[in-house]
Amino acid sequence: VGGLHHLSKAGKLCVPAINVNDSVTKQKFDNLYCCRESILDSLKKTADIMFGGKQVAVCGYGEVGKGCSAALKAMGSIVYITEIDPICALQACMDGFRLAKLGDVVRQVDMVITCTGNKNIVVREHMDLMKNGCVVCNMGRSNTEIDVNSLRTPELVWQHVRAQVDHIIWPDGKRIVLLAEGRVLNLSSSTVPIYVLSITATTQALALIELFNAPEGRYKQDVYLLPKKLDEYVASLHLQTFDARLTELTDEQAKYTGLSKYGPFKPSYYR
């Protein structure tokens, strides 16, 4: 997504594009609810971790970080959050998490989980300070968050334990446990429920249909968010899985709120 925005700003984007990753149905369900479940499954399958009482640093409190933190907290872990955005940071504090800088807690934590979508969140200086047995993994974008290349030096020994699990051993015998070589952990070591895949795939399909059917001139060579009407349509389709019945606005209520009875119910900027 970032690459598309860069191309658009430079005037090099050749076609219109819809940013599905930042649509509400993708962010809230795939990023938050899926990660809330798959982080535990991934850590159990790879490192056989007991979560109760463990100290964990979760880097980033976006939707992925929120999901991971909620799951770990529910299992009895002590969770620290690192965050650059004061709004997300305040959310973390109000949700009962400790806000800290990674460098201040990296010596004491048992796990470090990156969820930022950025690069070099965990660097060699952090890993040099980690205690023996610390687990390091990435739930964010791609494989850029953990500086794995900095570990490929002559003084460190790599010991491949099993699939997706490597021990990195320091000269003094200390070792950290690196999962999936810094790639996205749940995509490497767990499964994504078909229900979540259905939500994401439906969102992607409707975005393509919207671009294909749009009248000429509606979309220029730029990056757009999915129209809220389509976001809400994806959600309504998947409500059928549950014994769920939506309440409908009366004509009087619709007039009072200035909304259509059939949506969209949220403004275009709602995230």
PDB file of N, CA and C in Angstrom, residues 74-147:
ATOM      1  N   ALA A  74      -5.163 -11.987  28.096  1.00  0.00           N
ATOM      2  CA  ALA A  74      -6.177 -12.939  28.545  1.00  0.00           C
ATOM      3  C   ALA A  74      -5.558 -14.244  29.038  1.00  0.00           C
ATOM      4  N   MET A  75      -4.373 -14.580  28.547  1.00  0.00           N
ATOM      5  CA  MET A  75      -3.687 -15.804  28.971  1.00  0.00           C
ATOM      6  C   MET A  75      -2.793 -15.583  30.190  1.00  0.00           C
ATOM      7  N   GLY A  76      -2.808 -14.352  30.725  1.00  0.00           N
ATOM      8  CA  GLY A  76      -2.055 -14.088  31.945  1.00  0.00           C
ATOM      9  C   GLY A  76      -0.670 -13.511  31.744  1.00  0.00           C
ATOM     10  N   SER A  77      -0.350 -13.096  30.518  1.00  0.00           N
ATOM     11  CA  SER A  77       0.954 -12.481  30.265  1.00  0.00           C
ATOM     12  C   SER A  77       0.955 -11.023  30.721  1.00  0.00           C
ATOM     13  N   ILE A  78       2.134 -10.529  31.061  1.00  0.00           N
ATOM     14  CA  ILE A  78       2.329  -9.116  31.389  1.00  0.00           C
ATOM     15  C   ILE A  78       2.816  -8.438  30.114  1.00  0.00           C
ATOM     16  N   VAL A  79       2.009  -7.521  29.585  1.00  0.00           N
ATOM     17  CA  VAL A  79       2.260  -6.998  28.241  1.00  0.00           C
ATOM     18  C   VAL A  79       2.694  -5.540  28.300  1.00  0.00           C
ATOM     19  N   TYR A  80       3.816  -5.252  27.645  1.00  0.00           N
ATOM     20  CA  TYR A  80       4.297  -3.889  27.435  1.00  0.00           C
ATOM     21  C   TYR A  80       4.048  -3.525  25.974  1.00  0.00           C
ATOM     22  N   ILE A  81       3.648  -2.292  25.737  1.00  0.00           N
ATOM     23  CA  ILE A  81       3.399  -1.813  24.377  1.00  0.00           C
ATOM     24  C   ILE A  81       4.418  -0.731  24.036  1.00  0.00           C
ATOM     25  N   THR A  82       4.971  -0.803  22.820  1.00  0.00           N
ATOM     26  CA  THR A  82       5.755   0.318  22.294  1.00  0.00           C
ATOM     27  C   THR A  82       4.953   0.935  21.159  1.00  0.00           C
ATOM     28  N   GLU A  83       4.961   2.254  21.083  1.00  0.00           N
ATOM     29  CA  GLU A  83       4.118   2.927  20.095  1.00  0.00           C
ATOM     30  C   GLU A  83       4.662   4.321  19.809  1.00  0.00           C
ATOM     31  N   ILE A  84       4.551   4.774  18.552  1.00  0.00           N
ATOM     32  CA  ILE A  84       4.980   6.127  18.180  1.00  0.00           C
ATOM     33  C   ILE A  84       3.800   7.089  18.127  1.00  0.00           C
ATOM     34  N   ASP A  85       2.601   6.558  17.911  1.00  0.00           N
ATOM     35  CA  ASP A  85       1.403   7.361  17.729  1.00  0.00           C
ATOM     36  C   ASP A  85       0.759   7.617  19.092  1.00  0.00           C
ATOM     37  N   PRO A  86       0.640   8.886  19.517  1.00  0.00           N
ATOM     38  CA  PRO A  86       0.079   9.151  20.845  1.00  0.00           C
ATOM     39  C   PRO A  86      -1.364   8.690  21.003  1.00  0.00           C
ATOM     40  N   ILE A  87      -2.127   8.632  19.915  1.00  0.00           N
ATOM     41  CA  ILE A  87      -3.512   8.154  20.017  1.00  0.00           C
ATOM     42  C   ILE A  87      -3.530   6.661  20.315  1.00  0.00           C
ATOM     43  N   CYS A  88      -2.779   5.896  19.546  1.00  0.00           N
ATOM     44  CA  CYS A  88      -2.697   4.453  19.808  1.00  0.00           C
ATOM     45  C   CYS A  88      -2.068   4.188  21.181  1.00  0.00           C
ATOM     46  N   ALA A  89      -1.095   5.019  21.551  1.00  0.00           N
ATOM     47  CA  ALA A  89      -0.455   4.863  22.858  1.00  0.00           C
ATOM     48  C   ALA A  89      -1.459   5.079  23.984  1.00  0.00           C
ATOM     49  N   LEU A  90      -2.305   6.091  23.846  1.00  0.00           N
ATOM     50  CA  LEU A  90      -3.328   6.353  24.869  1.00  0.00           C
ATOM     51  C   LEU A  90      -4.342   5.210  24.917  1.00  0.00           C
ATOM     52  N   GLN A  91      -4.681   4.657  23.752  1.00  0.00           N
ATOM     53  CA  GLN A  91      -5.571   3.502  23.734  1.00  0.00           C
ATOM     54  C   GLN A  91      -4.969   2.338  24.518  1.00  0.00           C
ATOM     55  N   ALA A  92      -3.678   2.108  24.317  1.00  0.00           N
ATOM     56  CA  ALA A  92      -3.005   1.024  25.038  1.00  0.00           C
ATOM     57  C   ALA A  92      -3.061   1.243  26.543  1.00  0.00           C
ATOM     58  N   CYS A  93      -2.815   2.466  26.964  1.00  0.00           N
ATOM     59  CA  CYS A  93      -2.863   2.778  28.398  1.00  0.00           C
ATOM     60  C   CYS A  93      -4.276   2.572  28.947  1.00  0.00           C
ATOM     61  N   MET A  94      -5.297   3.019  28.200  1.00  0.00           N
ATOM     62  CA  MET A  94      -6.669   2.877  28.654  1.00  0.00           C
ATOM     63  C   MET A  94      -7.125   1.418  28.644  1.00  0.00           C
ATOM     64  N   ASP A  95      -6.473   0.591  27.830  1.00  0.00           N
ATOM     65  CA  ASP A  95      -6.784  -0.837  27.803  1.00  0.00           C
ATOM     66  C   ASP A  95      -6.026  -1.619  28.874  1.00  0.00           C
ATOM     67  N   GLY A  96      -5.231  -0.902  29.664  1.00  0.00           N
ATOM     68  CA  GLY A  96      -4.562  -1.540  30.796  1.00  0.00           C
ATOM     69  C   GLY A  96      -3.175  -2.070  30.524  1.00  0.00           C
ATOM     70  N   PHE A  97      -2.537  -1.600  29.453  1.00  0.00           N
ATOM     71  CA  PHE A  97      -1.183  -2.046  29.135  1.00  0.00           C
ATOM     72  C   PHE A  97      -0.163  -1.005  29.564  1.00  0.00           C
ATOM     73  N   ARG A  98       1.062  -1.456  29.776  1.00  0.00           N
ATOM     74  CA  ARG A  98       2.163  -0.564  30.130  1.00  0.00           C
ATOM     75  C   ARG A  98       2.825  -0.061  28.862  1.00  0.00           C
ATOM     76  N   LEU A  99       2.938   1.246  28.721  1.00  0.00           N
ATOM     77  CA  LEU A  99       3.588   1.840  27.556  1.00  0.00           C
ATOM     78  C   LEU A  99       5.056   2.076  27.891  1.00  0.00           C
ATOM     79  N   ALA A 100       5.941   1.598  27.034  1.00  0.00           N
ATOM     80  CA  ALA A 100       7.372   1.692  27.314  1.00  0.00           C
ATOM     81  C   ALA A 100       8.148   1.775  26.009  1.00  0.00           C
ATOM     82  N   LYS A 101       9.404   2.159  26.114  1.00  0.00           N
ATOM     83  CA  LYS A 101      10.319   2.049  24.982  1.00  0.00           C
ATOM     84  C   LYS A 101      10.947   0.659  25.022  1.00  0.00           C
ATOM     85  N   LEU A 102      11.170   0.084  23.852  1.00  0.00           N
ATOM     86  CA  LEU A 102      11.707  -1.272  23.796  1.00  0.00           C
ATOM     87  C   LEU A 102      13.042  -1.368  24.526  1.00  0.00           C
ATOM     88  N   GLY A 103      13.869  -0.351  24.354  1.00  0.00           N
ATOM     89  CA  GLY A 103      15.179  -0.383  24.999  1.00  0.00           C
ATOM     90  C   GLY A 103      15.116  -0.412  26.510  1.00  0.00           C
ATOM     91  N   ASP A 104      14.004   0.063  27.076  1.00  0.00           N
ATOM     92  CA  ASP A 104      13.873   0.098  28.536  1.00  0.00           C
ATOM     93  C   ASP A 104      13.425  -1.231  29.125  1.00  0.00           C
ATOM     94  N   VAL A 105      12.798  -2.087  28.311  1.00  0.00           N
ATOM     95  CA  VAL A 105      12.273  -3.352  28.853  1.00  0.00           C
ATOM     96  C   VAL A 105      12.883  -4.583  28.198  1.00  0.00           C
ATOM     97  N   VAL A 106      13.743  -4.382  27.200  1.00  0.00           N
ATOM     98  CA  VAL A 106      14.206  -5.520  26.407  1.00  0.00           C
ATOM     99  C   VAL A 106      15.037  -6.500  27.226  1.00  0.00           C
ATOM    100  N   ARG A 107      15.672  -6.049  28.307  1.00  0.00           N
ATOM    101  CA  ARG A 107      16.479  -6.957  29.128  1.00  0.00           C
ATOM    102  C   ARG A 107      15.625  -7.935  29.932  1.00  0.00           C
ATOM    103  N   GLN A 108      14.375  -7.570  30.224  1.00  0.00           N
ATOM    104  CA  GLN A 108      13.567  -8.365  31.147  1.00  0.00           C
ATOM    105  C   GLN A 108      12.477  -9.191  30.484  1.00  0.00           C
ATOM    106  N   VAL A 109      12.101  -8.863  29.248  1.00  0.00           N
ATOM    107  CA  VAL A 109      10.951  -9.546  28.651  1.00  0.00           C
ATOM    108  C   VAL A 109      11.326 -10.945  28.166  1.00  0.00           C
ATOM    109  N   ASP A 110      10.310 -11.800  28.109  1.00  0.00           N
ATOM    110  CA  ASP A 110      10.483 -13.173  27.635  1.00  0.00           C
ATOM    111  C   ASP A 110      10.164 -13.309  26.155  1.00  0.00           C
ATOM    112  N   MET A 111       9.422 -12.348  25.625  1.00  0.00           N
ATOM    113  CA  MET A 111       9.062 -12.364  24.208  1.00  0.00           C
ATOM    114  C   MET A 111       9.019 -10.948  23.660  1.00  0.00           C
ATOM    115  N   VAL A 112       9.384 -10.806  22.395  1.00  0.00           N
ATOM    116  CA  VAL A 112       9.221  -9.544  21.674  1.00  0.00           C
ATOM    117  C   VAL A 112       8.474  -9.867  20.378  1.00  0.00           C
ATOM    118  N   ILE A 113       7.345  -9.183  20.178  1.00  0.00           N
ATOM    119  CA  ILE A 113       6.513  -9.417  18.994  1.00  0.00           C
ATOM    120  C   ILE A 113       6.352  -8.094  18.256  1.00  0.00           C
ATOM    121  N   THR A 114       6.741  -8.047  17.002  1.00  0.00           N
ATOM    122  CA  THR A 114       6.635  -6.811  16.225  1.00  0.00           C
ATOM    123  C   THR A 114       5.331  -6.810  15.430  1.00  0.00           C
ATOM    124  N   CYS A 115       4.651  -5.661  15.427  1.00  0.00           N
ATOM    125  CA  CYS A 115       3.339  -5.541  14.759  1.00  0.00           C
ATOM    126  C   CYS A 115       3.183  -4.166  14.116  1.00  0.00           C
ATOM    127  N   THR A 116       4.239  -3.594  13.577  1.00  0.00           N
ATOM    128  CA  THR A 116       4.189  -2.191  13.171  1.00  0.00           C
ATOM    129  C   THR A 116       4.016  -1.968  11.669  1.00  0.00           C
ATOM    130  N   GLY A 117       4.471  -2.901  10.837  1.00  0.00           N
ATOM    131  CA  GLY A 117       4.497  -2.651   9.401  1.00  0.00           C
ATOM    132  C   GLY A 117       5.667  -1.796   8.971  1.00  0.00           C
ATOM    133  N   ASN A 118       6.588  -1.529   9.895  1.00  0.00           N
ATOM    134  CA  ASN A 118       7.748  -0.687   9.594  1.00  0.00           C
ATOM    135  C   ASN A 118       8.996  -1.553   9.455  1.00  0.00           C
ATOM    136  N   LYS A 119      10.161  -0.946   9.509  1.00  0.00           N
ATOM    137  CA  LYS A 119      11.406  -1.700   9.384  1.00  0.00           C
ATOM    138  C   LYS A 119      12.327  -1.407  10.566  1.00  0.00           C
ATOM    139  N   ASN A 120      13.205  -2.378  10.848  1.00  0.00           N
ATOM    140  CA  ASN A 120      14.230  -2.240  11.897  1.00  0.00           C
ATOM    141  C   ASN A 120      13.635  -1.839  13.245  1.00  0.00           C
ATOM    142  N   ILE A 121      12.554  -2.507  13.636  1.00  0.00           N
ATOM    143  CA  ILE A 121      11.962  -2.274  14.945  1.00  0.00           C
ATOM    144  C   ILE A 121      12.800  -2.956  16.024  1.00  0.00           C
ATOM    145  N   VAL A 122      13.231  -4.183  15.729  1.00  0.00           N
ATOM    146  CA  VAL A 122      14.153  -4.905  16.611  1.00  0.00           C
ATOM    147  C   VAL A 122      15.480  -5.030  15.872  1.00  0.00           C
ATOM    148  N   VAL A 123      16.511  -4.389  16.408  1.00  0.00           N
ATOM    149  CA  VAL A 123      17.824  -4.378  15.763  1.00  0.00           C
ATOM    150  C   VAL A 123      18.830  -5.138  16.631  1.00  0.00           C
ATOM    151  N   ARG A 124      20.037  -5.267  16.121  1.00  0.00           N
ATOM    152  CA  ARG A 124      21.056  -6.064  16.817  1.00  0.00           C
ATOM    153  C   ARG A 124      21.303  -5.553  18.235  1.00  0.00           C
ATOM    154  N   GLU A 125      21.286  -4.248  18.415  1.00  0.00           N
ATOM    155  CA  GLU A 125      21.521  -3.688  19.754  1.00  0.00           C
ATOM    156  C   GLU A 125      20.487  -4.191  20.762  1.00  0.00           C
ATOM    157  N   HIS A 126      19.242  -4.329  20.323  1.00  0.00           N
ATOM    158  CA  HIS A 126      18.198  -4.884  21.194  1.00  0.00           C
ATOM    159  C   HIS A 126      18.479  -6.350  21.509  1.00  0.00           C
ATOM    160  N   MET A 127      18.821  -7.103  20.469  1.00  0.00           N
ATOM    161  CA  MET A 127      18.996  -8.544  20.647  1.00  0.00           C
ATOM    162  C   MET A 127      20.224  -8.865  21.477  1.00  0.00           C
ATOM    163  N   ASP A 128      21.244  -8.004  21.423  1.00  0.00           N
ATOM    164  CA  ASP A 128      22.416  -8.195  22.276  1.00  0.00           C
ATOM    165  C   ASP A 128      22.051  -8.084  23.755  1.00  0.00           C
ATOM    166  N   LEU A 129      20.991  -7.314  24.060  1.00  0.00           N
ATOM    167  CA  LEU A 129      20.592  -7.094  25.446  1.00  0.00           C
ATOM    168  C   LEU A 129      19.559  -8.093  25.956  1.00  0.00           C
ATOM    169  N   MET A 130      18.960  -8.860  25.057  1.00  0.00           N
ATOM    170  CA  MET A 130      17.915  -9.797  25.472  1.00  0.00           C
ATOM    171  C   MET A 130      18.471 -10.884  26.377  1.00  0.00           C
ATOM    172  N   LYS A 131      17.600 -11.396  27.251  1.00  0.00           N
ATOM    173  CA  LYS A 131      18.045 -12.460  28.156  1.00  0.00           C
ATOM    174  C   LYS A 131      18.011 -13.810  27.436  1.00  0.00           C
ATOM    175  N   ASN A 132      18.650 -14.765  28.026  1.00  0.00           N
ATOM    176  CA  ASN A 132      18.710 -16.102  27.457  1.00  0.00           C
ATOM    177  C   ASN A 132      17.302 -16.680  27.301  1.00  0.00           C
ATOM    178  N   GLY A 133      17.016 -17.189  26.099  1.00  0.00           N
ATOM    179  CA  GLY A 133      15.736 -17.824  25.853  1.00  0.00           C
ATOM    180  C   GLY A 133      14.649 -16.896  25.364  1.00  0.00           C
ATOM    181  N   CYS A 134      14.935 -15.629  25.206  1.00  0.00           N
ATOM    182  CA  CYS A 134      13.921 -14.689  24.735  1.00  0.00           C
ATOM    183  C   CYS A 134      13.438 -15.082  23.327  1.00  0.00           C
ATOM    184  N   VAL A 135      12.136 -15.052  23.141  1.00  0.00           N
ATOM    185  CA  VAL A 135      11.530 -15.399  21.850  1.00  0.00           C
ATOM    186  C   VAL A 135      11.283 -14.117  21.061  1.00  0.00           C
ATOM    187  N   VAL A 136      11.683 -14.116  19.794  1.00  0.00           N
ATOM    188  CA  VAL A 136      11.526 -12.943  18.934  1.00  0.00           C
ATOM    189  C   VAL A 136      10.753 -13.350  17.685  1.00  0.00           C
ATOM    190  N   CYS A 137       9.685 -12.615  17.397  1.00  0.00           N
ATOM    191  CA  CYS A 137       8.897 -12.959  16.205  1.00  0.00           C
ATOM    192  C   CYS A 137       8.201 -11.726  15.657  1.00  0.00           C
ATOM    193  N   ASN A 138       7.664 -11.881  14.451  1.00  0.00           N
ATOM    194  CA  ASN A 138       7.049 -10.769  13.730  1.00  0.00           C
ATOM    195  C   ASN A 138       5.631 -11.131  13.318  1.00  0.00           C
ATOM    196  N   MET A 139       4.687 -10.253  13.644  1.00  0.00           N
ATOM    197  CA  MET A 139       3.307 -10.406  13.180  1.00  0.00           C
ATOM    198  C   MET A 139       2.921  -9.262  12.244  1.00  0.00           C
ATOM    199  N   GLY A 140       3.870  -8.421  11.891  1.00  0.00           N
ATOM    200  CA  GLY A 140       3.597  -7.264  11.054  1.00  0.00           C
ATOM    201  C   GLY A 140       3.798  -7.572   9.588  1.00  0.00           C
ATOM    202  N   ARG A 141       4.201  -6.579   8.845  1.00  0.00           N
ATOM    203  CA  ARG A 141       4.295  -6.704   7.393  1.00  0.00           C
ATOM    204  C   ARG A 141       5.631  -7.275   6.966  1.00  0.00           C
ATOM    205  N   SER A 142       5.592  -8.219   6.036  1.00  0.00           N
ATOM    206  CA  SER A 142       6.775  -8.714   5.364  1.00  0.00           C
ATOM    207  C   SER A 142       7.812  -9.212   6.368  1.00  0.00           C
ATOM    208  N   ASN A 143       9.087  -9.034   6.052  1.00  0.00           N
ATOM    209  CA  ASN A 143      10.151  -9.534   6.933  1.00  0.00           C
ATOM    210  C   ASN A 143      11.130  -8.418   7.284  1.00  0.00           C
ATOM    211  N   THR A 144      10.628  -7.199   7.365  1.00  0.00           N
ATOM    212  CA  THR A 144      11.510  -6.045   7.561  1.00  0.00           C
ATOM    213  C   THR A 144      11.604  -5.581   9.010  1.00  0.00           C
ATOM    214  N   GLU A 145      10.749  -6.087   9.886  1.00  0.00           N
ATOM    215  CA  GLU A 145      10.654  -5.508  11.221  1.00  0.00           C
ATOM    216  C   GLU A 145      11.803  -5.928  12.134  1.00  0.00           C
ATOM    217  N   ILE A 146      12.276  -7.155  11.957  1.00  0.00           N
ATOM    218  CA  ILE A 146      13.409  -7.656  12.747  1.00  0.00           C
ATOM    219  C   ILE A 146      14.640  -7.664  11.845  1.00  0.00           C
ATOM    220  N   ASP A 147      15.708  -7.067  12.308  1.00  0.00           N
ATOM    221  CA  ASP A 147      16.928  -6.988  11.505  1.00  0.00           C
ATOM    222  C   ASP A 147      17.667  -8.327  11.577  1.00  0.00           C
TER     223      ASP A 147
END
